[in-house]
Tab-separated table of C-alpha atoms in Angstrom:
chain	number	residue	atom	x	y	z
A	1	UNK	CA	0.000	0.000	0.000
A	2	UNK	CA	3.009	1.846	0.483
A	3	UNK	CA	4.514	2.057	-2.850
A	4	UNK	CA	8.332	2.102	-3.436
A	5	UNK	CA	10.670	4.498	-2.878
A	6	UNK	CA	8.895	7.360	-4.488
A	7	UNK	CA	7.444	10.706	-1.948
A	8	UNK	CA	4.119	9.728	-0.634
A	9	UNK	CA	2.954	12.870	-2.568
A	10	UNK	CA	3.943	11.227	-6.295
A	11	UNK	CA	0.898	10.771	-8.025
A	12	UNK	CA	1.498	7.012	-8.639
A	13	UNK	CA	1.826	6.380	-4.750
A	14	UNK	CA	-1.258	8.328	-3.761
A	15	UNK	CA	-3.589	6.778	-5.934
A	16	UNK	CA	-2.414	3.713	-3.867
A	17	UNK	CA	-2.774	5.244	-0.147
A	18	UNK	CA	-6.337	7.339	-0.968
A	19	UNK	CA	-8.237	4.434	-0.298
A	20	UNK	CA	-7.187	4.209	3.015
A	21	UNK	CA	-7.346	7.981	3.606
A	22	UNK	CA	-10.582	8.338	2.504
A	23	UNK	CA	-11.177	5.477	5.154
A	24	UNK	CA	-9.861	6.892	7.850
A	25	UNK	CA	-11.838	10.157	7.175
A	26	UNK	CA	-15.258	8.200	7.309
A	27	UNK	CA	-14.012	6.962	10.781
A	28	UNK	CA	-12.846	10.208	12.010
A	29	UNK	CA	-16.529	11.258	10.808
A	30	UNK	CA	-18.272	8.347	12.278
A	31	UNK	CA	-16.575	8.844	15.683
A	32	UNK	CA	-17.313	12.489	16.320
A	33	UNK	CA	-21.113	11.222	15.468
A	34	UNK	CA	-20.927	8.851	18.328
A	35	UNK	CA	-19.465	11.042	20.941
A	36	UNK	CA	-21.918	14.051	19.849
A	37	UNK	CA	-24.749	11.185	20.096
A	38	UNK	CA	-23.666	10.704	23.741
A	39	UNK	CA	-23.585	14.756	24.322
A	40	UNK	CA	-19.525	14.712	24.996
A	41	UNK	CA	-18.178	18.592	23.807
A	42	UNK	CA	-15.140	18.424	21.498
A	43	UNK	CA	-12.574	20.280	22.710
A	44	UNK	CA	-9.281	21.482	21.615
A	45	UNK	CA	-6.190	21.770	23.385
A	46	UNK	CA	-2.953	24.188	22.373
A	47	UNK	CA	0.083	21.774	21.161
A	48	UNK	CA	2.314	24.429	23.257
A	49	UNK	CA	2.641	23.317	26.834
A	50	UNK	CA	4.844	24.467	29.957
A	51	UNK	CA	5.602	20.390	30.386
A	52	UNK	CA	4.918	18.051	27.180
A	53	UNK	CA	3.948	14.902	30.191
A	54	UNK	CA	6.585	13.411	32.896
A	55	UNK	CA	6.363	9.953	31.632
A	56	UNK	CA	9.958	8.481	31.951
A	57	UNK	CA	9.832	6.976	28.445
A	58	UNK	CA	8.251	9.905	26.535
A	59	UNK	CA	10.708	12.415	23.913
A	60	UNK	CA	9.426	15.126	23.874
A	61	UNK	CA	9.844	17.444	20.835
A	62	UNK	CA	11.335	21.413	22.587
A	63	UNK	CA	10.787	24.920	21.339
A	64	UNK	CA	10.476	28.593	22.704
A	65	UNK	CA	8.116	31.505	23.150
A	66	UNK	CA	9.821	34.922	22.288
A	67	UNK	CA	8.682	37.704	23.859
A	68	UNK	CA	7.785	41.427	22.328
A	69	UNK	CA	10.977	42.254	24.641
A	70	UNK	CA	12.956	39.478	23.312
A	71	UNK	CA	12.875	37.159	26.228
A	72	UNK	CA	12.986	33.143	25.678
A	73	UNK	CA	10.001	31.097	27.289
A	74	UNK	CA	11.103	27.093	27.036
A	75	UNK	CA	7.734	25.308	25.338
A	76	UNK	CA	7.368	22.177	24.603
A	77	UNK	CA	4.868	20.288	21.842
A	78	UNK	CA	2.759	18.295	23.880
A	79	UNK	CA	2.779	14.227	23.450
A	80	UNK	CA	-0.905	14.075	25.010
A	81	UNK	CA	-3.661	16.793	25.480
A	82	UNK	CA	-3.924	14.953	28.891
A	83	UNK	CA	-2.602	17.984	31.254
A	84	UNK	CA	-5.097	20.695	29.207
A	85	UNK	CA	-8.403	18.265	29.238
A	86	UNK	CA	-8.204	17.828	32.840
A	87	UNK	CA	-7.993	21.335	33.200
A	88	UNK	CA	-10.995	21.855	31.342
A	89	UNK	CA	-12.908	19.104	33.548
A	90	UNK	CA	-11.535	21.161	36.959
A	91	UNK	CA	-13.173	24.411	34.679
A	92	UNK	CA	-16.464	22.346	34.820
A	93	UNK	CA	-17.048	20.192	31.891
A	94	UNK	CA	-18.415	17.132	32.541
A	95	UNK	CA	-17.868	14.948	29.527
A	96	UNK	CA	-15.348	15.765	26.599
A	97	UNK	CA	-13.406	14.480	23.877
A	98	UNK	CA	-10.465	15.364	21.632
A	99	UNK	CA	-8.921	14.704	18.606
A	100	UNK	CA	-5.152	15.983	19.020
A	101	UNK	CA	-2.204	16.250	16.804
A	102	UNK	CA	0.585	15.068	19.262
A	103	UNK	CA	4.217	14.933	18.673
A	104	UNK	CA	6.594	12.184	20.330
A	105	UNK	CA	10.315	12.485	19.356
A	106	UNK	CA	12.315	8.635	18.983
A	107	UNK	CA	9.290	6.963	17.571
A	108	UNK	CA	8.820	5.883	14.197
A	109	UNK	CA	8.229	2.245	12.701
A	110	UNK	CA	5.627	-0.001	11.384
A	111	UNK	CA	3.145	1.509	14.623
A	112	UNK	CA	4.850	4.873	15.548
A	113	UNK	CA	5.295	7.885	14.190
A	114	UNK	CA	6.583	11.098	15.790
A	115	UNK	CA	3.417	12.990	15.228
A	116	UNK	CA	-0.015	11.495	15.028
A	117	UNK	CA	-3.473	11.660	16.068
A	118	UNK	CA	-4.800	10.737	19.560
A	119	UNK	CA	-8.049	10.535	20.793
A	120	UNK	CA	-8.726	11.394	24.237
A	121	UNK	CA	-11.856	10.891	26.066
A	122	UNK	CA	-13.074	11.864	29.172
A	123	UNK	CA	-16.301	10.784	32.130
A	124	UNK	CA	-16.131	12.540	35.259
A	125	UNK	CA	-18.173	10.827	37.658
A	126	UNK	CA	-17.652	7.188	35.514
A	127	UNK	CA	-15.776	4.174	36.820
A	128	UNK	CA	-13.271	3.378	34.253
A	129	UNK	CA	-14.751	0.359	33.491
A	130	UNK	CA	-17.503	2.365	32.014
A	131	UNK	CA	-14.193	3.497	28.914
A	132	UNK	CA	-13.976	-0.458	28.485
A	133	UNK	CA	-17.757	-0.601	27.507
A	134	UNK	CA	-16.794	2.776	25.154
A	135	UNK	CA	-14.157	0.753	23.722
A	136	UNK	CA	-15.855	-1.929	22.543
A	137	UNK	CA	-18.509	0.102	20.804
A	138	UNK	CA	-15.888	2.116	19.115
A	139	UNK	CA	-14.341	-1.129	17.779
A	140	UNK	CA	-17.459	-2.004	16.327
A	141	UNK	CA	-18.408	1.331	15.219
A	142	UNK	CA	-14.576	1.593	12.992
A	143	UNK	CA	-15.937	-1.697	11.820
A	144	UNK	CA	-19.530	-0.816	10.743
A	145	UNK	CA	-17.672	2.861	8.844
A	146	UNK	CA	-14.940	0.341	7.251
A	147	UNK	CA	-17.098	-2.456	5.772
A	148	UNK	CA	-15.272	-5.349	7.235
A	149	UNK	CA	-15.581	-8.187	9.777
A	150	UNK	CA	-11.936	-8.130	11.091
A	151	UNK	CA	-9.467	-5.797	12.169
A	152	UNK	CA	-6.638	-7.114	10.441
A	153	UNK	CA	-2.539	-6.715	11.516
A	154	UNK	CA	0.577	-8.589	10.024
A	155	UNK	CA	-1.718	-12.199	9.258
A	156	UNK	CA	-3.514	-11.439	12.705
A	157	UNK	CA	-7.162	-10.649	13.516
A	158	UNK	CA	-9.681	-9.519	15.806
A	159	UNK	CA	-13.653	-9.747	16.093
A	160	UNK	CA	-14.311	-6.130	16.542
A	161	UNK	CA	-17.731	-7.181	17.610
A	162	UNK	CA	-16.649	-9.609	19.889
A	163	UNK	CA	-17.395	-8.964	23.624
A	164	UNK	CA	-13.650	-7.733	24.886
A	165	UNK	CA	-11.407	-10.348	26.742
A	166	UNK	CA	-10.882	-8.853	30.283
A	167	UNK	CA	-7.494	-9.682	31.497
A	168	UNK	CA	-5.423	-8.661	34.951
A	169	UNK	CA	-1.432	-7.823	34.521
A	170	UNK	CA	-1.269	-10.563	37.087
A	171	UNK	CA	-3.460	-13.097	34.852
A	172	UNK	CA	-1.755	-12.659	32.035
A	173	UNK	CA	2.055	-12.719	33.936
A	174	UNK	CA	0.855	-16.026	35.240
A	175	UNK	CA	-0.711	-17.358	31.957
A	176	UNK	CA	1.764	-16.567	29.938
A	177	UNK	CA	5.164	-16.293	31.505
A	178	UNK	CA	4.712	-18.766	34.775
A	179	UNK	CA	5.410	-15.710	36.811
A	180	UNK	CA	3.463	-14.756	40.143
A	181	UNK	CA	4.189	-10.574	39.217
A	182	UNK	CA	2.194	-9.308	42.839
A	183	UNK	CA	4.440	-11.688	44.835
A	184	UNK	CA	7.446	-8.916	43.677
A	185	UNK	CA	4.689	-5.618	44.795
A	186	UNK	CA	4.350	-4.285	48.632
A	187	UNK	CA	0.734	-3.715	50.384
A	188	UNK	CA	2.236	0.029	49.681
A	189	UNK	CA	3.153	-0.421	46.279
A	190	UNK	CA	7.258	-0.870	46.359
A	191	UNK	CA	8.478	-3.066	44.004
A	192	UNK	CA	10.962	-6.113	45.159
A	193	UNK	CA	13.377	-5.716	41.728
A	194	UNK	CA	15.732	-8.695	42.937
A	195	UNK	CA	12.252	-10.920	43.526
A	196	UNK	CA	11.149	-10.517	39.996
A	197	UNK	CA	14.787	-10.560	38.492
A	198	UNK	CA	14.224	-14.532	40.108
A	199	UNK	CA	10.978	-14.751	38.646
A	200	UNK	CA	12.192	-14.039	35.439
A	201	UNK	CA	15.298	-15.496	34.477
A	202	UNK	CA	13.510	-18.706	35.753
A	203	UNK	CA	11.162	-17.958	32.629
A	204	UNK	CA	14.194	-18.159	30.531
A	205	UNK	CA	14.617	-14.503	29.682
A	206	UNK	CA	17.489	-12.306	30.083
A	207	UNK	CA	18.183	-10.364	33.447
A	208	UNK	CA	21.007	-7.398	33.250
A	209	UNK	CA	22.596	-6.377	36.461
A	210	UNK	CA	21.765	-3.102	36.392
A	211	UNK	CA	17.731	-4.055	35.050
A	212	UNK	CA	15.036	-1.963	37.218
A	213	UNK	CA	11.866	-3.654	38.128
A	214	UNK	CA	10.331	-1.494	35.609
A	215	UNK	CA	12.686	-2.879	32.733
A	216	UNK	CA	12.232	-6.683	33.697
A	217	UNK	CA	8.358	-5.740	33.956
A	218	UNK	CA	8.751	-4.327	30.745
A	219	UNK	CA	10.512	-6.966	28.976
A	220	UNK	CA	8.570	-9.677	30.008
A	221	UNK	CA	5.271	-7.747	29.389
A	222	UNK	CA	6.823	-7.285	25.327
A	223	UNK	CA	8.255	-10.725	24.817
A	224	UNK	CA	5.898	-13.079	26.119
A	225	UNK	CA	2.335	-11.555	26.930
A	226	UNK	CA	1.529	-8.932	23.971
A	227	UNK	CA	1.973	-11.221	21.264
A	228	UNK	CA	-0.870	-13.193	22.620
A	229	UNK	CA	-3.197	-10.071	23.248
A	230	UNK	CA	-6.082	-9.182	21.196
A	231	UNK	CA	-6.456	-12.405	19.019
A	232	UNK	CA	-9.478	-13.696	17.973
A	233	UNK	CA	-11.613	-10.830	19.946
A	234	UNK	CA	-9.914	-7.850	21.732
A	235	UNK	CA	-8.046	-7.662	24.775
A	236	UNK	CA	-8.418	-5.636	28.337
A	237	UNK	CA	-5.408	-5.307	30.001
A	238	UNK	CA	-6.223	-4.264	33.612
A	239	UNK	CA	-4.883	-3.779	36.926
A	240	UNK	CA	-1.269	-2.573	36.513
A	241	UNK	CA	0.554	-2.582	39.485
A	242	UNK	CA	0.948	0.585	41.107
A	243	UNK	CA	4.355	1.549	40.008
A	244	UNK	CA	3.210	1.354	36.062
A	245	UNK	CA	0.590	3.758	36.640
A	246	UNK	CA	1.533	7.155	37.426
A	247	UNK	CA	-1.579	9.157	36.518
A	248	UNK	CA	-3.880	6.657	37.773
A	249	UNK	CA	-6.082	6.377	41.337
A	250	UNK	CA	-5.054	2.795	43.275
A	251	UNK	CA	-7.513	0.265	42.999
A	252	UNK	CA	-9.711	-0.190	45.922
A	253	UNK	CA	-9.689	-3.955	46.164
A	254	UNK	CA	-6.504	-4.177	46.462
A	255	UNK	CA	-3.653	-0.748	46.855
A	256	UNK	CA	-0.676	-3.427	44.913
A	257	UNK	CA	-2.566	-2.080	42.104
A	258	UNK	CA	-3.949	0.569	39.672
A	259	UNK	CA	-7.042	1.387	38.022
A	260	UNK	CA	-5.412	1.292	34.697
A	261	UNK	CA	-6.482	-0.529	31.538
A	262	UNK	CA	-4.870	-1.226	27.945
A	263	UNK	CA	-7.131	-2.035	24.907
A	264	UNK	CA	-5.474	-4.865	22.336
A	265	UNK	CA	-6.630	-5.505	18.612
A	266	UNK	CA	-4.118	-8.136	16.769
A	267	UNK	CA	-1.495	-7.345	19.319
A	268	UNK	CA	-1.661	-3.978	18.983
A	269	UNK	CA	-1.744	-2.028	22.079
A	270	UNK	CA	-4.738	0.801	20.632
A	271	UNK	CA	-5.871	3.008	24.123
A	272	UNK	CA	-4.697	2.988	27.628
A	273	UNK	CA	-7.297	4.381	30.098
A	274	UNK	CA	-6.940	5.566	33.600
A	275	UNK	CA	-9.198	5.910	36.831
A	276	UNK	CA	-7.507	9.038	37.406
A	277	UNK	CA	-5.412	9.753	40.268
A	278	UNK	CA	-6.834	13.483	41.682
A	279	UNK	CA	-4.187	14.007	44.380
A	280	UNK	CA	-1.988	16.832	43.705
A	281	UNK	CA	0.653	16.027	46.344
A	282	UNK	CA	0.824	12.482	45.122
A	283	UNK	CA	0.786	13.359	41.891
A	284	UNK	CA	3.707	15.643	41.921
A	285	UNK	CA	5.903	13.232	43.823
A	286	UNK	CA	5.193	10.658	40.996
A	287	UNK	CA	5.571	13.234	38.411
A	288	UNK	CA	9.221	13.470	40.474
A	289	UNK	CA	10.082	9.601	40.313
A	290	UNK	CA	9.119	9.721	36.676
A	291	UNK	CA	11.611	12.637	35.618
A	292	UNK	CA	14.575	11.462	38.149
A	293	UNK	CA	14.540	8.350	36.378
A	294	UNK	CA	14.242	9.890	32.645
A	295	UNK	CA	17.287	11.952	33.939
A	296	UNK	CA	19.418	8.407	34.590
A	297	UNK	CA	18.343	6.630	31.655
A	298	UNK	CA	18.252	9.742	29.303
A	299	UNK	CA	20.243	12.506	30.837
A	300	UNK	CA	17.587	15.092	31.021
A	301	UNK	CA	13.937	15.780	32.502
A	302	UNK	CA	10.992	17.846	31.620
A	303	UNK	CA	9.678	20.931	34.042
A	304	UNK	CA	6.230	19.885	36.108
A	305	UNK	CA	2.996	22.260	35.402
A	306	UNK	CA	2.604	23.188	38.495
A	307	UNK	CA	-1.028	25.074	36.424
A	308	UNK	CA	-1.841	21.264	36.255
A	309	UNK	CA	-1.363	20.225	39.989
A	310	UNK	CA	-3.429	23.551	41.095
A	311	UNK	CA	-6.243	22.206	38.661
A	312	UNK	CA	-5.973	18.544	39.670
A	313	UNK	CA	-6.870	19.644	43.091
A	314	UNK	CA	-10.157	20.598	42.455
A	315	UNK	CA	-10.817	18.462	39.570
A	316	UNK	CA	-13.697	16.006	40.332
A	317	UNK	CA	-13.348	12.143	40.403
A	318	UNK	CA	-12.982	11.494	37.003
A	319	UNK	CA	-12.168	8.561	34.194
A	320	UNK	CA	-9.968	9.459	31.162
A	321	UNK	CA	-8.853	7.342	27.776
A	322	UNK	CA	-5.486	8.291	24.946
A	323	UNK	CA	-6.458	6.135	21.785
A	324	UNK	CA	-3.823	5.632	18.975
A	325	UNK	CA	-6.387	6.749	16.432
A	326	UNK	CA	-3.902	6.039	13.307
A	327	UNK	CA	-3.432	2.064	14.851
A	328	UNK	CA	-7.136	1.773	15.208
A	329	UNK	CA	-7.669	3.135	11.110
A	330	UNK	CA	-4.839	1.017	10.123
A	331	UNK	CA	-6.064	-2.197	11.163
A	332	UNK	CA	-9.708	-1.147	9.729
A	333	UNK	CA	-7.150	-0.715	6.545
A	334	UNK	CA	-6.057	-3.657	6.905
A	335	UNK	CA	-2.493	-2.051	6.594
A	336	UNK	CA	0.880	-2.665	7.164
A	337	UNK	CA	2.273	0.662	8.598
A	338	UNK	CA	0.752	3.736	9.925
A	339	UNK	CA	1.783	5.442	7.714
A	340	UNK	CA	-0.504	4.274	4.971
A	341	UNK	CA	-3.662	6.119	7.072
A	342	UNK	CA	-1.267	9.632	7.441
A	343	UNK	CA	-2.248	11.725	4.801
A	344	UNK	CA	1.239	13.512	5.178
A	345	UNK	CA	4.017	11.906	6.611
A	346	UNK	CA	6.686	13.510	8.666
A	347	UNK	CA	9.603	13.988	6.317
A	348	UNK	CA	12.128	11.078	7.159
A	349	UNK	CA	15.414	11.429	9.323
A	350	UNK	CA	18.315	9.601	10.816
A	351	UNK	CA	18.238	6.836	12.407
């Protein structure tokens, strides 16, 4: 769908993608129908923030303000319109939605690209399980738009009208990898790294000395339970322990874990929702853990909006959803990159 090597603007190589542009419009279409049926507000929020998200993992692409006087403001472009939404639900509104350009810097393959379109999605008042039941009648609704009876990804599928799998982190750890991930988390959350280093390298898969519990969490969670996720009907991945879920509120069944969900289609991790955490003061040290860590790994950190922890404070309880819109259009597509469902690709650049 792709073409060669020629620009995605040669006429040759568009004729090729506008099918699946023209697809993805109908969804984008269909969507906004289904959120204005359920009398959610579109909003927009600016790409300039004071802090583009403390998430240690997230590049962030940097700019500045220049003043009349000449003065330099650092800016960043935002990689969710997470911080501004919950503003706006602290400002009142009770139910929105938005369809944001977003920019992450080190991504690009087959599923990333450094700037793409997320939908966000908010319900104060709403459990999050009430996003999973959204979820599912999204799938079905890109379905219905698209004509088809899969969702379709690299020879795998997905029954977008099937009733979602709901799955625990500590299900699927056990299912998949032999691996009893809560017997490495605290009643307070803390994570026991040299417990699950055990746990793992018994599963055959390579410990480093200088792994975190967050890296051996992360490798097993890529190598042996993804691959499995979203086949045949989609996939809820719930309940991540505490420690993987810094915007979300603990669970309260049990404080080892969060109320945070990811949505699978063919493998393809499409949404990750959050019961969302509404504590300023825990928020911020969080926000803290996240950035001290980006500094060791990367060597650098992003500022915290302190605007944002004012409004979390008197933001009400509240359930909140980032979909990969681009993934979700590309498996309607049927295909192979996201690229095929951008209508303009970000020019390329080194590896």
């Amino acid at each position: 769908m792709t073409g060669s090597g020629s620009p995605w603007w040669s006429p040759d190589r568009h004729v090729d993608r506008r099918p699946a542009l023209l697809l993805r419009n109908r969804i984008l279409a269909a969507f906004r129908a289904w959120f204005a049926e359920r009398d959610f507000v579109e909003v927009e929020a600016a790409c300039l923030q004071v802090s583009p998200g403390n998430e240690a993992h997230l590049s962030a692409f940097a700019t500045e303000a220049v003043g009349a006087s000449g003065a330099r403001t650092p800016l960043y472009l935002h990689t969710s319109p997470e911080f501004a939404c919950k503003k706006l639900l602290a400002a009142g509104e009770p139910r929105l939605f938005s369809l944001a350009r977003v920019f992450r810097n080190r991504e690009r393959g087959p599923l990333h690209h450094p700037e793409f379109t997320m939908l966000e999605w908010y319900r104060t008042g709403a459990p999050y399980t009430a996003l999973m039941a959204d979820c599912a009648a999204l799938l079905a609704r890109a379905a219905e738009t698209a004509g088809v009876p899969r969702l379709v990804f690299r020879n795998r599928e997905t029954d977008p009208f099937a009733e979602p799998e709901r799955l625990t982190l500590a299900e699927a750890f056990d299912r998949y990898a032999g691996i009893d991930l809560l017997a490495s988390v605290s009643a307070d959350g803390e994570t026991d790294r040299d417990d699950l280093a055990d746990a793992v390298a018994g599963a055959g898969l390579r410990v480093a000395p200088d792994d975190t519990w967050a890296d051996l969490f992360s490798r097993v969670l890529v190598a042996r339970i993804e691959p499995h996720l979203g086949l045949g009907r989609p996939t809820i991945l719930c309940e991540y322990p505490v420690s993987e879920a810094a915007l979300a509120r603990p669970a309260p069944h049990d404080p080892r874990v969060a109320e945070r969900f990811e949505l699978y289609a063919c493998g393809v991790e499409l949404a990750n929702a959050f019961g969302e955490l509404t504590d300023p003061d825990e928020q911020r040290r969080r926000f803290e853990a996240e950035m001290t860590e980006k500094q060791r790994i990367y060597g650098e950190r992003y500022p915290i909006d302190d605007d944002f922890l004012a409004a979390l404070a008197v933001m009400p309880e509240a359930s909140g959803i980032a979909l990969g819109f681009d993934r979700l259009a590309m498996l309607a597509c049927g295909a192979s990159r996201i690229e095929d469902v951008i209508w303009t690709p970000v020019a390329e650049t080194r590896p």
